[in-house]
Coordinates of C-alpha atoms and ligand atoms in Angstrom, one line a residue:
X12 CA -29.2 91.1 162.0
X13 CA -32.2 92.9 160.6
X14 CA -33.1 95.2 157.8
X15 CA -34.4 98.6 159.0
X16 CA -36.5 101.1 157.1
X17 CA -35.2 104.3 158.4
X18 CA -37.4 107.4 158.0
X19 CA -35.6 110.4 156.5
X20 CA -36.1 113.7 154.7
X21 CA -34.6 115.0 151.5
X22 CA -31.5 117.3 151.7
X23 CA -31.3 120.1 149.2
X24 CA -28.4 120.2 146.8
X25 CA -27.6 116.6 146.3
X26 CA -27.1 117.2 142.6
X27 CA -24.0 115.5 141.2
X28 CA -21.5 117.8 139.5
X29 CA -18.8 117.2 136.9
X30 CA -17.9 114.0 138.7
X31 CA -20.3 112.9 141.4
X32 CA -21.5 114.6 144.5
X33 CA -18.8 116.5 146.3
X34 CA -19.2 118.3 149.6
X35 CA -17.3 119.1 152.8
X36 CA -16.7 116.1 155.0
X37 CA -18.9 117.8 157.7
X38 CA -21.8 117.8 155.2
X39 CA -21.5 114.1 154.6
X40 CA -21.2 113.4 158.3
X41 CA -24.7 114.8 159.0
X42 CA -27.0 111.9 160.0
X43 CA -28.7 110.4 156.9
X44 CA -26.9 112.6 154.3
X45 CA -24.8 109.9 152.7
X46 CA -27.5 107.3 153.3
X47 CA -30.1 109.4 151.3
X48 CA -27.8 109.7 148.3
X49 CA -26.9 105.9 148.4
X50 CA -30.6 105.0 148.6
X51 CA -31.3 107.3 145.6
X52 CA -28.7 105.3 143.7
X53 CA -30.4 102.0 144.5
X54 CA -33.8 103.4 143.6
X55 CA -32.6 104.9 140.3
X56 CA -30.7 101.8 139.3
X57 CA -33.1 99.0 140.1
X58 CA -30.9 96.3 138.4
X59 CA -28.6 96.6 141.4
X60 CA -31.1 94.4 143.3
X61 CA -30.0 90.9 142.5
X62 CA -26.9 92.3 140.8
X63 CA -23.2 92.7 141.6
X64 CA -21.8 95.9 143.1
X65 CA -18.1 97.1 143.3
X66 CA -17.3 99.4 146.2
X67 CA -14.3 101.3 147.4
X68 CA -12.8 104.7 147.6
X69 CA -9.7 106.8 147.5
X70 CA -9.0 106.4 151.2
X71 CA -9.6 110.0 152.3
X72 CA -11.1 110.8 155.7
X73 CA -14.6 109.3 156.1
X74 CA -13.9 106.6 153.6
X75 CA -13.7 103.9 156.4
X76 CA -17.1 104.9 157.9
X77 CA -18.8 105.4 154.5
X78 CA -17.8 102.1 153.0
X79 CA -19.5 100.2 155.9
X80 CA -22.7 102.2 155.4
X81 CA -22.7 101.3 151.7
X82 CA -22.2 97.6 152.4
X83 CA -25.1 97.6 154.9
X84 CA -27.3 99.4 152.5
X85 CA -26.4 97.2 149.6
X86 CA -27.4 94.2 151.7
X87 CA -30.7 95.8 152.6
X88 CA -31.4 96.7 149.0
X89 CA -31.0 93.2 147.8
X90 CA -27.6 93.3 146.1
X91 CA -26.6 89.7 145.5
X92 CA -22.8 90.2 145.7
X93 CA -20.4 93.0 146.6
X94 CA -16.8 93.1 145.5
X95 CA -15.2 95.5 148.0
X96 CA -11.6 96.5 147.9
X97 CA -9.3 95.5 150.8
X98 CA -9.5 98.2 153.5
X99 CA -12.0 99.9 151.2
X100 CA -9.1 101.4 149.1
X101 CA -9.8 101.5 145.4
X102 CA -8.5 103.9 142.8
X103 CA -11.0 105.3 140.3
X104 CA -9.4 103.6 137.3
X105 CA -9.0 100.3 139.2
X106 CA -12.8 100.5 140.1
X107 CA -13.5 100.8 136.4
X108 CA -11.2 97.9 135.7
X109 CA -12.8 95.7 138.4
X110 CA -16.4 96.5 137.3
X111 CA -15.5 95.5 133.7
X112 CA -13.4 92.4 134.5
X113 CA -16.0 90.9 136.9
X114 CA -19.0 91.9 134.8
X115 CA -20.5 93.9 137.7
X116 CA -23.8 95.7 137.5
X117 CA -22.1 98.9 138.7
X118 CA -19.9 100.5 141.3
X119 CA -20.0 103.1 144.0
X120 CA -16.8 105.1 144.3
X121 CA -16.0 107.3 147.2
X122 CA -13.7 110.1 146.2
X123 CA -13.4 113.9 145.9
X124 CA -10.5 113.3 143.5
X125 CA -8.1 116.3 143.5
X126 CA -9.9 118.1 146.2
X127 CA -8.0 118.3 149.6
X128 CA -9.0 115.7 152.3
X129 CA -9.1 115.4 156.1
X130 CA -11.8 116.3 158.6
X131 CA -12.0 119.8 157.2
X132 CA -11.5 118.8 153.5
X133 CA -13.8 117.3 150.9
X134 CA -15.6 114.0 150.5
X135 CA -17.4 112.7 147.4
X136 CA -19.4 109.8 146.0
X137 CA -20.3 108.7 142.5
X138 CA -22.0 105.9 140.7
X139 CA -20.3 104.0 137.8
X140 CA -22.3 101.9 135.4
X141 CA -21.7 98.4 134.0
X142 CA -19.3 99.7 131.3
X143 CA -17.1 100.8 134.2
X144 CA -17.6 104.5 133.5
X145 CA -19.3 107.4 135.3
X146 CA -23.0 107.2 135.0
X147 CA -24.5 109.2 132.1
X148 CA -26.4 112.4 132.9
X149 CA -29.7 110.6 132.4
X150 CA -28.8 108.4 135.5
X151 CA -27.3 111.2 137.6
X152 CA -30.4 113.3 136.9
X153 CA -32.6 110.4 138.1
X154 CA -30.5 109.9 141.2
X155 CA -30.8 113.6 142.0
X156 CA -34.5 113.6 141.4
X157 CA -34.9 110.7 143.8
X158 CA -32.9 112.5 146.5
X159 CA -35.5 115.2 146.4
X160 CA -38.5 112.8 147.1
X161 CA -37.4 109.9 149.2
X162 CA -38.6 109.5 152.7
X163 CA -36.9 106.4 154.0
X164 CA -33.8 104.3 153.3
X165 CA -33.0 100.6 153.9
X166 CA -30.0 99.5 156.0
X167 CA -28.9 96.4 157.8
X168 CA -28.2 96.8 161.5
X169 CA -25.3 94.3 161.4
X170 CA -21.9 95.0 162.9
X171 CA -19.1 96.5 160.7
X172 CA -17.3 94.0 158.5
X173 CA -13.6 93.4 158.7
X174 CA -12.1 94.6 155.4
X175 CA -8.4 94.3 156.3
X176 CA -7.9 90.8 154.9
X177 CA -8.9 89.2 151.6
X178 CA -11.9 86.8 152.2
X179 CA -15.6 86.2 151.8
X180 CA -18.5 86.8 154.1
X181 CA -22.3 87.0 154.1
X182 CA -24.1 90.1 155.1
X183 CA -27.9 89.4 155.4
X184 CA -28.3 87.4 152.2
X185 CA -25.5 89.3 150.3
X186 CA -22.2 87.7 149.5
X187 CA -19.2 90.0 150.3
X188 CA -15.8 89.4 148.7
X189 CA -12.8 91.4 149.8
X190 CA -10.6 91.7 146.8
X191 CA -7.1 93.0 145.9
X192 CA -7.7 95.5 143.1
X193 CA -4.0 96.1 142.6
X194 CA -3.6 92.6 141.2
X195 CA -6.5 93.0 138.7
X196 CA -5.2 96.4 137.6
X197 CA -1.6 95.3 137.2
X198 CA -2.7 92.4 135.0
X199 CA -4.6 94.8 132.7
X200 CA -1.5 97.0 132.4
X201 CA 0.6 94.0 131.4
X202 CA -1.8 93.4 128.5
X203 CA -1.3 96.9 127.1
X204 CA 2.4 97.8 127.6
X205 CA 5.7 96.2 126.8
X206 CA 6.8 95.3 130.3
X207 CA 9.9 93.5 129.0
X208 CA 11.1 96.6 127.1
X209 CA 10.4 98.9 130.1
X210 CA 12.2 96.5 132.4
X211 CA 15.3 96.5 130.1
X212 CA 15.1 100.3 130.0
X213 CA 15.2 100.5 133.9
X214 CA 18.0 97.8 133.9
X215 CA 20.0 100.0 131.7
X216 CA 20.0 102.7 134.4
X217 CA 17.1 104.9 133.5
X218 CA 15.1 106.3 136.3
X219 CA 11.6 107.5 137.2
X220 CA 10.4 109.8 140.0
X221 CA 6.7 109.2 140.7
X222 CA 5.1 111.3 143.4
X223 CA 1.9 109.6 144.6
X224 CA 1.1 112.7 146.7
X225 CA 0.1 110.4 149.7
X226 CA -2.9 109.3 147.7
X227 CA -4.3 106.1 146.3
X228 CA -2.0 105.7 143.3
X229 CA 0.9 104.8 145.7
X230 CA 0.2 101.0 146.1
X231 CA -0.5 100.6 142.3
X232 CA 2.6 102.6 141.2
X233 CA 4.9 101.0 143.7
X234 CA 3.8 97.4 142.8
X235 CA 4.0 98.0 139.0
X236 CA 7.0 100.3 138.8
X237 CA 9.2 98.9 141.5
X238 CA 8.1 95.2 141.9
X239 CA 7.2 94.3 138.3
X240 CA 9.3 96.7 136.2
X241 CA 12.4 96.9 138.4
X242 CA 12.5 100.6 138.9
X243 CA 14.9 101.4 141.8
X244 CA 13.3 101.1 145.3
X245 CA 12.2 104.6 146.3
X246 CA 11.3 105.6 142.8
X247 CA 7.7 106.1 144.1
X248 CA 7.6 108.7 146.8
X249 CA 4.7 109.6 149.1
X250 CA 3.5 106.1 148.3
X251 CA 1.3 105.5 151.4
X252 CA -2.3 106.8 151.1
X253 CA -3.1 109.1 154.0
X254 CA -6.5 110.2 155.1
X255 CA -5.6 113.8 154.7
X256 CA -3.0 113.4 151.9
X257 CA -0.4 114.6 154.4
X258 CA -2.1 118.0 154.4
X259 CA -1.3 118.5 150.8
X260 CA -3.5 119.3 147.9
X261 CA -3.5 116.1 145.8
X262 CA -3.8 117.9 142.5
X263 CA -0.9 117.2 140.1
X264 CA -0.3 120.5 138.4
X265 CA 2.5 123.1 138.6
X266 CA 0.6 124.9 141.4
X267 CA 0.4 121.9 143.7
X268 CA 3.2 119.6 142.6
X269 CA 6.2 121.9 143.5
X270 CA 8.1 119.0 145.1
X271 CA 8.0 117.0 141.9
X272 CA 9.1 120.0 139.8
X273 CA 12.0 120.6 142.1
X274 CA 13.0 116.9 142.0
X275 CA 12.9 117.0 138.2
X276 CA 15.2 120.0 138.0
X277 CA 18.9 119.7 137.1
X278 CA 21.1 117.3 135.3
X279 CA 20.8 114.6 137.9
X280 CA 17.0 114.4 137.7
X281 CA 15.3 111.2 136.7
X282 CA 14.4 110.6 133.0
X283 CA 10.6 110.8 133.8
X284 CA 8.8 112.6 136.5
X285 CA 5.2 112.0 137.2
X286 CA 2.4 112.6 139.8
X287 CA -1.2 111.5 140.2
X288 CA -4.1 112.9 142.1
X289 CA -6.3 111.9 145.1
X290 CA -8.1 109.1 143.3
X291 CA -5.3 108.2 140.8
X292 CA -7.1 109.1 137.6
X293 CA -5.0 112.2 136.8
X294 CA -1.4 112.3 135.7
X295 CA 1.3 114.9 135.4
X296 CA 4.2 114.2 133.1
X297 CA 7.5 116.0 133.6
X298 CA 10.9 115.6 131.8
X299 CA 14.2 116.9 133.1
X300 CA 13.5 120.7 133.6
X301 CA 10.6 120.3 131.2
X302 CA 6.8 120.3 131.9
X303 CA 4.5 118.5 129.4
X304 CA 1.1 120.1 129.0
X305 CA -1.7 117.6 129.3
X306 CA -3.2 118.6 126.0
X307 CA 0.2 118.0 124.3
X308 CA 0.4 114.6 126.1
X309 CA -2.9 113.5 124.5
X310 CA -1.7 114.6 121.0
X311 CA 1.6 112.9 121.5
X312 CA 0.0 109.7 122.7
X313 CA -2.3 109.7 119.6
X314 CA 0.6 110.3 117.2
X315 CA 2.8 107.6 118.9
X316 CA 0.1 105.0 119.7
X317 CA 1.5 102.6 117.2
X318 CA 4.6 102.1 119.4
X319 CA 2.5 100.7 122.2
X320 CA 1.5 97.0 121.9
X321 CA -2.0 97.6 123.1
X322 CA -2.7 100.1 120.3
X323 CA -0.5 98.7 117.6
X324 CA -3.5 97.5 115.6
X325 CA -4.5 101.2 115.2
X326 CA -6.7 103.7 117.0
X327 CA -10.3 104.4 115.9
X328 CA -10.3 108.0 117.0
X329 CA -9.4 110.5 119.7
X330 CA -11.7 112.5 121.9
X331 CA -10.9 115.6 124.0
X332 CA -13.0 117.8 126.2
X333 CA -13.9 121.1 124.6
X334 CA -11.5 123.3 126.7
X335 CA -8.5 120.9 125.9
X336 CA -6.2 122.4 123.3
X337 CA -6.6 121.4 119.7
X338 CA -3.2 119.7 119.5
X339 CA -4.9 116.3 119.2
X340 CA -7.1 117.6 116.3
X341 CA -3.9 118.2 114.2
X342 CA -2.7 114.7 114.8
X343 CA -6.1 113.2 114.0
X344 CA -6.3 115.1 110.8
X345 CA -2.8 113.8 109.8
X346 CA -3.7 110.2 110.7
X347 CA -7.1 110.4 109.0
X348 CA -9.0 109.5 112.2
X349 CA -11.9 111.1 113.9
X350 CA -11.5 113.7 116.6
X351 CA -14.4 114.3 119.0
X352 CA -15.0 117.4 121.1
X353 CA -17.1 116.7 124.2
X354 CA -18.1 118.7 127.3
X355 CA -15.9 118.6 130.4
X356 CA -16.0 115.4 132.5
X357 CA -15.1 111.8 131.7
X358 CA -18.8 110.7 131.5
X359 CA -19.1 112.2 128.0
X360 CA -16.4 109.8 126.6
X361 CA -18.2 106.7 127.7
X362 CA -20.5 106.3 124.7
X363 CA -17.7 107.1 122.2
X364 CA -15.5 104.4 123.8
X365 CA -18.4 101.8 124.0
X366 CA -19.3 102.4 120.4
X367 CA -15.6 102.0 119.3
X368 CA -15.6 105.5 117.9
X369 CA -12.7 106.7 120.0
X370 CA -9.7 104.8 121.5
X371 CA -7.8 107.6 123.3
X372 CA -9.4 110.4 125.3
X373 CA -8.0 113.3 127.3
X374 CA -8.7 116.5 129.1
X375 CA -6.6 119.6 129.8
X376 CA -7.0 119.0 133.5
X377 CA -4.2 116.4 133.6
X378 CA -6.4 113.5 132.6
X379 CA -5.9 110.9 129.8
X380 CA -7.1 107.4 129.2
X381 CA -8.2 104.9 126.6
X382 CA -10.7 102.2 125.9
X383 CA -9.0 99.8 128.4
X384 CA -11.3 101.2 131.1
X385 CA -14.0 103.9 131.2
X386 CA -12.2 106.4 133.5
X387 CA -9.1 108.5 133.0
X388 CA -6.1 106.7 134.3
X389 CA -3.0 108.2 135.9
X390 CA -0.7 105.1 136.2
X391 CA -1.7 104.0 132.7
X392 CA -0.6 107.4 131.3
X393 CA 2.7 107.1 133.1
X394 CA 3.3 103.6 131.7
X395 CA 2.4 105.0 128.2
X396 CA 5.2 107.6 128.5
X397 CA 7.6 105.0 130.0
X398 CA 6.9 102.7 127.1
X399 CA 7.4 105.6 124.7
X400 CA 10.8 106.6 126.3
X401 CA 11.9 103.0 126.2
X402 CA 10.8 102.4 122.6
X403 CA 12.2 105.6 121.2
X404 CA 15.4 106.1 123.3
X405 CA 14.5 109.8 123.3
X406 CA 14.0 112.1 126.3
X407 CA 10.7 113.6 127.2
X408 CA 11.8 117.0 125.9
X409 CA 13.0 115.5 122.6
X410 CA 9.7 113.7 122.0
X411 CA 7.7 116.9 122.7
X412 CA 9.9 119.2 120.7
X413 CA 9.9 116.8 117.7
X414 CA 6.1 116.7 118.0
X415 CA 5.9 120.5 117.9
X416 CA 8.3 120.7 115.0
X417 CA 6.0 118.4 113.0
X418 CA 2.5 119.7 114.1
X419 CA 3.2 123.2 115.5
X420 CA 2.8 124.1 119.1
X421 CA -0.5 124.8 120.8
X422 CA 0.5 127.1 123.6
X423 CA -1.9 126.5 126.5
X424 CA -2.7 127.6 130.0
X425 CA -5.6 127.5 132.4
X426 CA -6.2 130.4 134.8
X427 CA -8.5 129.6 137.8
X428 CA -10.2 132.2 139.9
X429 CA -11.2 130.0 142.9
X430 CA -13.7 130.7 145.7
X431 CA -15.4 133.6 144.1
X432 CA -18.9 134.7 144.9
X433 CA -21.5 132.4 143.2
X434 CA -23.8 135.3 142.1
X435 CA -20.8 137.2 140.7
X436 CA -19.7 134.1 138.8
X437 CA -23.1 133.4 137.4
X438 CA -23.4 137.0 136.5
X439 CA -20.1 137.0 134.6
X440 CA -21.2 134.0 132.6
X441 CA -24.6 135.5 131.8
X442 CA -22.8 138.7 130.7
X443 CA -20.6 136.7 128.4
X444 CA -23.5 134.8 126.9
X445 CA -25.4 138.0 126.3
X446 CA -22.3 139.5 124.6
X447 CA -21.9 136.6 122.1
X448 CA -23.9 137.9 119.1
X449 CA -21.9 141.2 119.1
X450 CA -18.4 139.6 119.4
X451 CA -17.5 138.4 115.9
X452 CA -15.5 141.0 114.1
X453 CA -14.7 142.9 117.3
X454 CA -11.1 143.8 117.9
X455 CA -9.2 143.6 121.2
X456 CA -5.8 145.2 120.6
X457 CA -4.3 143.1 117.7
X458 CA -6.8 140.3 118.2
X459 CA -10.0 140.0 116.2
X460 CA -12.8 137.7 117.2
X461 CA -13.6 135.2 114.4
X462 CA -16.4 133.2 116.1
X463 CA -18.0 133.0 119.5
X464 CA -20.6 130.6 121.0
X465 CA -21.8 128.7 124.0
X466 CA -20.7 125.1 123.5
X467 CA -23.4 122.5 123.1
X468 CA -22.7 118.8 122.5
X469 CA -24.8 116.3 120.5
X470 CA -23.8 112.8 121.5
X471 CA -23.4 111.0 118.2
X472 CA -24.3 107.6 119.9
X473 CA -27.5 108.3 121.9
X474 CA -28.5 111.6 120.3
X475 CA -28.7 113.4 123.7
X476 CA -27.9 117.1 123.7
X477 CA -26.0 118.8 126.5
X478 CA -25.9 122.6 126.3
X479 CA -24.3 125.6 128.1
X480 CA -21.0 123.9 128.4
X481 CA -18.7 126.9 128.2
X482 CA -18.3 130.1 126.3
X483 CA -15.8 129.9 123.4
X484 CA -14.2 132.9 121.8
X485 CA -12.1 132.1 118.8
X486 CA -9.7 134.7 117.4
X487 CA -8.4 135.0 113.9
X488 CA -5.1 133.3 113.6
X489 CA -6.1 130.2 115.5
X490 CA -6.1 131.3 119.1
X491 CA -8.9 130.8 121.6
X492 CA -10.3 131.7 125.0
X493 CA -12.8 129.5 126.8
X494 CA -14.8 130.4 130.0
X495 CA -16.7 128.0 132.2
X496 CA -17.5 127.5 135.9
X497 CA -16.1 124.5 137.7
X498 CA -18.5 121.6 138.7
X499 CA -16.3 120.0 141.3
X500 CA -15.7 122.7 143.9
X501 CA -17.3 122.9 147.3
X502 CA -16.7 126.5 148.3
X503 CA -18.2 129.4 146.3
X504 CA -17.6 129.3 142.6
X505 CA -14.5 128.7 140.5
X506 CA -14.1 130.5 137.2
X507 CA -11.9 128.6 134.7
X508 CA -10.3 130.6 131.9
X509 CA -8.7 128.4 129.2
X510 CA -6.2 130.1 126.9
X511 CA -4.7 128.6 123.7
X512 CA -2.5 130.1 120.9
X513 CA -1.1 128.2 118.0
X514 CA 2.4 128.7 116.7
X515 CA 3.6 126.8 113.7
X516 CA 7.2 128.2 113.6
X517 CA 9.7 126.0 115.6
X518 CA 12.0 129.1 115.9
X519 CA 9.2 130.5 118.2
X520 CA 8.7 127.4 120.3
X521 CA 11.1 128.6 123.1
X522 CA 8.9 131.6 124.0
X523 CA 7.6 131.1 127.6
X524 CA 3.9 130.1 127.8
X525 CA 2.5 133.0 129.8
X526 CA 4.4 135.5 127.5
X527 CA 3.0 133.9 124.4
X528 CA -0.5 134.1 125.8
X529 CA -0.1 137.7 127.3
X530 CA -2.4 139.4 124.8
X531 CA -5.1 136.7 125.1
X532 CA -4.9 137.0 128.9
X533 CA -5.7 140.8 128.6
X534 CA -8.5 140.0 126.2
X535 CA -10.0 137.4 128.6
X536 CA -10.0 139.8 131.5
X537 CA -11.5 142.6 129.5
X538 CA -14.2 140.7 127.6
X539 CA -15.5 139.0 130.8
X540 CA -15.0 142.0 133.1
X541 CA -13.2 139.7 135.6
X542 CA -11.8 142.3 137.9
X543 CA -15.0 144.3 138.1
X544 CA -17.3 141.3 138.6
X545 CA -15.2 139.1 140.9
X546 CA -13.0 141.6 142.7
X547 CA -10.0 139.6 141.6
X548 CA -7.4 141.1 139.2
X549 CA -5.2 137.9 139.0
X550 CA -6.1 134.1 139.0
X551 CA -5.5 132.1 142.2
X552 CA -4.0 129.1 140.2
X553 CA -2.2 129.0 136.9
X554 CA -1.9 125.5 135.5
Ligands
VG1_615 C1 -12.5 119.2 136.8 C2 -11.8 119.2 135.5 C3 -12.4 118.2 134.5 C4 -12.4 116.8 135.2 C5 -13.1 116.9 136.6 C6 -13.1 115.6 137.3 O1 -13.9 119.6 136.6 O2 -11.8 120.5 134.9 O3 -11.7 118.2 133.3 O4 -13.1 115.9 134.4 O5 -12.5 117.9 137.4 O6 -11.7 115.2 137.5 P1 -14.5 121.1 136.8 O7 -15.9 121.0 136.6 O8 -14.1 121.4 138.2 O9 -13.8 122.0 135.9 V1 -11.3 114.4 139.0 O10 -9.7 113.9 138.8 O11 -11.6 115.7 140.0 O12 -12.4 113.2 139.0
CO616 CO1 -9.3 112.5 140.0

């Protein structure tokens, strides 16, 4: 075995987006492409030399090859000890759990999350810091800067390590431990939720239908729900992680989780339906013939946190990404706790969680989580809802309708225009930004603009400012449209249009979502000139 200094040249475009670097598999398979980015991590985070690194990924195509490269480079860069997940399979929330539990210096997570996988799909990589959370922008900026200047990387020429069995090895002078992350994660869940109560609820005949979408949540969900909590065998479907997710799009939302929605339809459906995404950090909650909006889910968790053992002593505050509906704000106001509004992406919650300012966090994109780790957490959210159902004896729909009756309903939808021309997308955003000063007071049909701005966030903990995070147009009467471009896609640009309308009157809560938002949808198309600028008259995904 020897350590090689391999000459290389920078690749353009290795700038991490909303959540790490995501590109087509073919891009990552180019010689030196992955290696350059990994070397940039080691160079930007010098404490990894002599430190402890956690490594694993969501199991998508290229995970197997990439994990070996990372181990060989970690050894060559002086990492003292690596905790690598068995077979290299590690969900994003479990990575966060393992980093925290073992006091690691940081972790490298291989995932493109909800993006499709397989040889023609997407691959991704990101660095998480010692708090278990996605590296702050300061670090991702430093990693990117390094990718643009490096001219060699260090790698061991050893043979591949066997990762199929738990055990310990040495690679150069680095200790390698192959660990079972499911055990660490399940232990943490038992500290938060009332497993006895949920077990009794299942024993009384209640049922869950969990669709793991052939992704990494499968082993976690199956072990916790079926083995530990006694849910009927087969409650977790598509439980075996596949390299191409069975050809499906592992994105739990109404557009891609049709099987779950069909399974949850009719009087014989399970009490709770749920799905998770490619790396198990997202969750979709479904009742019998009833979809729960992620924004509502966060508000309901906040309102009901006292029913969950892990949060019984109270929650400090709640945080939501800016485009997420303001349903959580109403609850925070009622409870007298703080509500924070952050840019899109989980990395912005890290400081609030570390400082004890927020306990629960959520995003409209089917993500929620708490201070138990520093990532959003799909299985955690499902257990939260299970614990709620067991504690209240109510159905999903009853819980949500009672919440709306008390706080009003924040009707919500996201319209995505995927794969549009990048210049057209940037032009559309520039046009919106230029139009901002003239918008207040302007009428669109019956809707009148009250305020309009481009969201900027001042982190209350470290004082950093992040600007240009999305154009917000607030209408009189508490409705809102937000526009931003996706930072996770790999083809062209994706315009996201977030629509929200508040309705206090319970007699109006049966109106279908798209109908309630119809006037806002017209306004959004008009104010941004979507059809003219993108050539699309309708969104490609409605979530
Ligand atoms: C999307 C979501 C965002 C989420 C991010 C990562 O980002 O909108 O809320 O944090 O994905 O989630 P964007 O920039 O495409 O809108 V995951 O589960 O892909 O790590
Ligand atoms: Co994800």
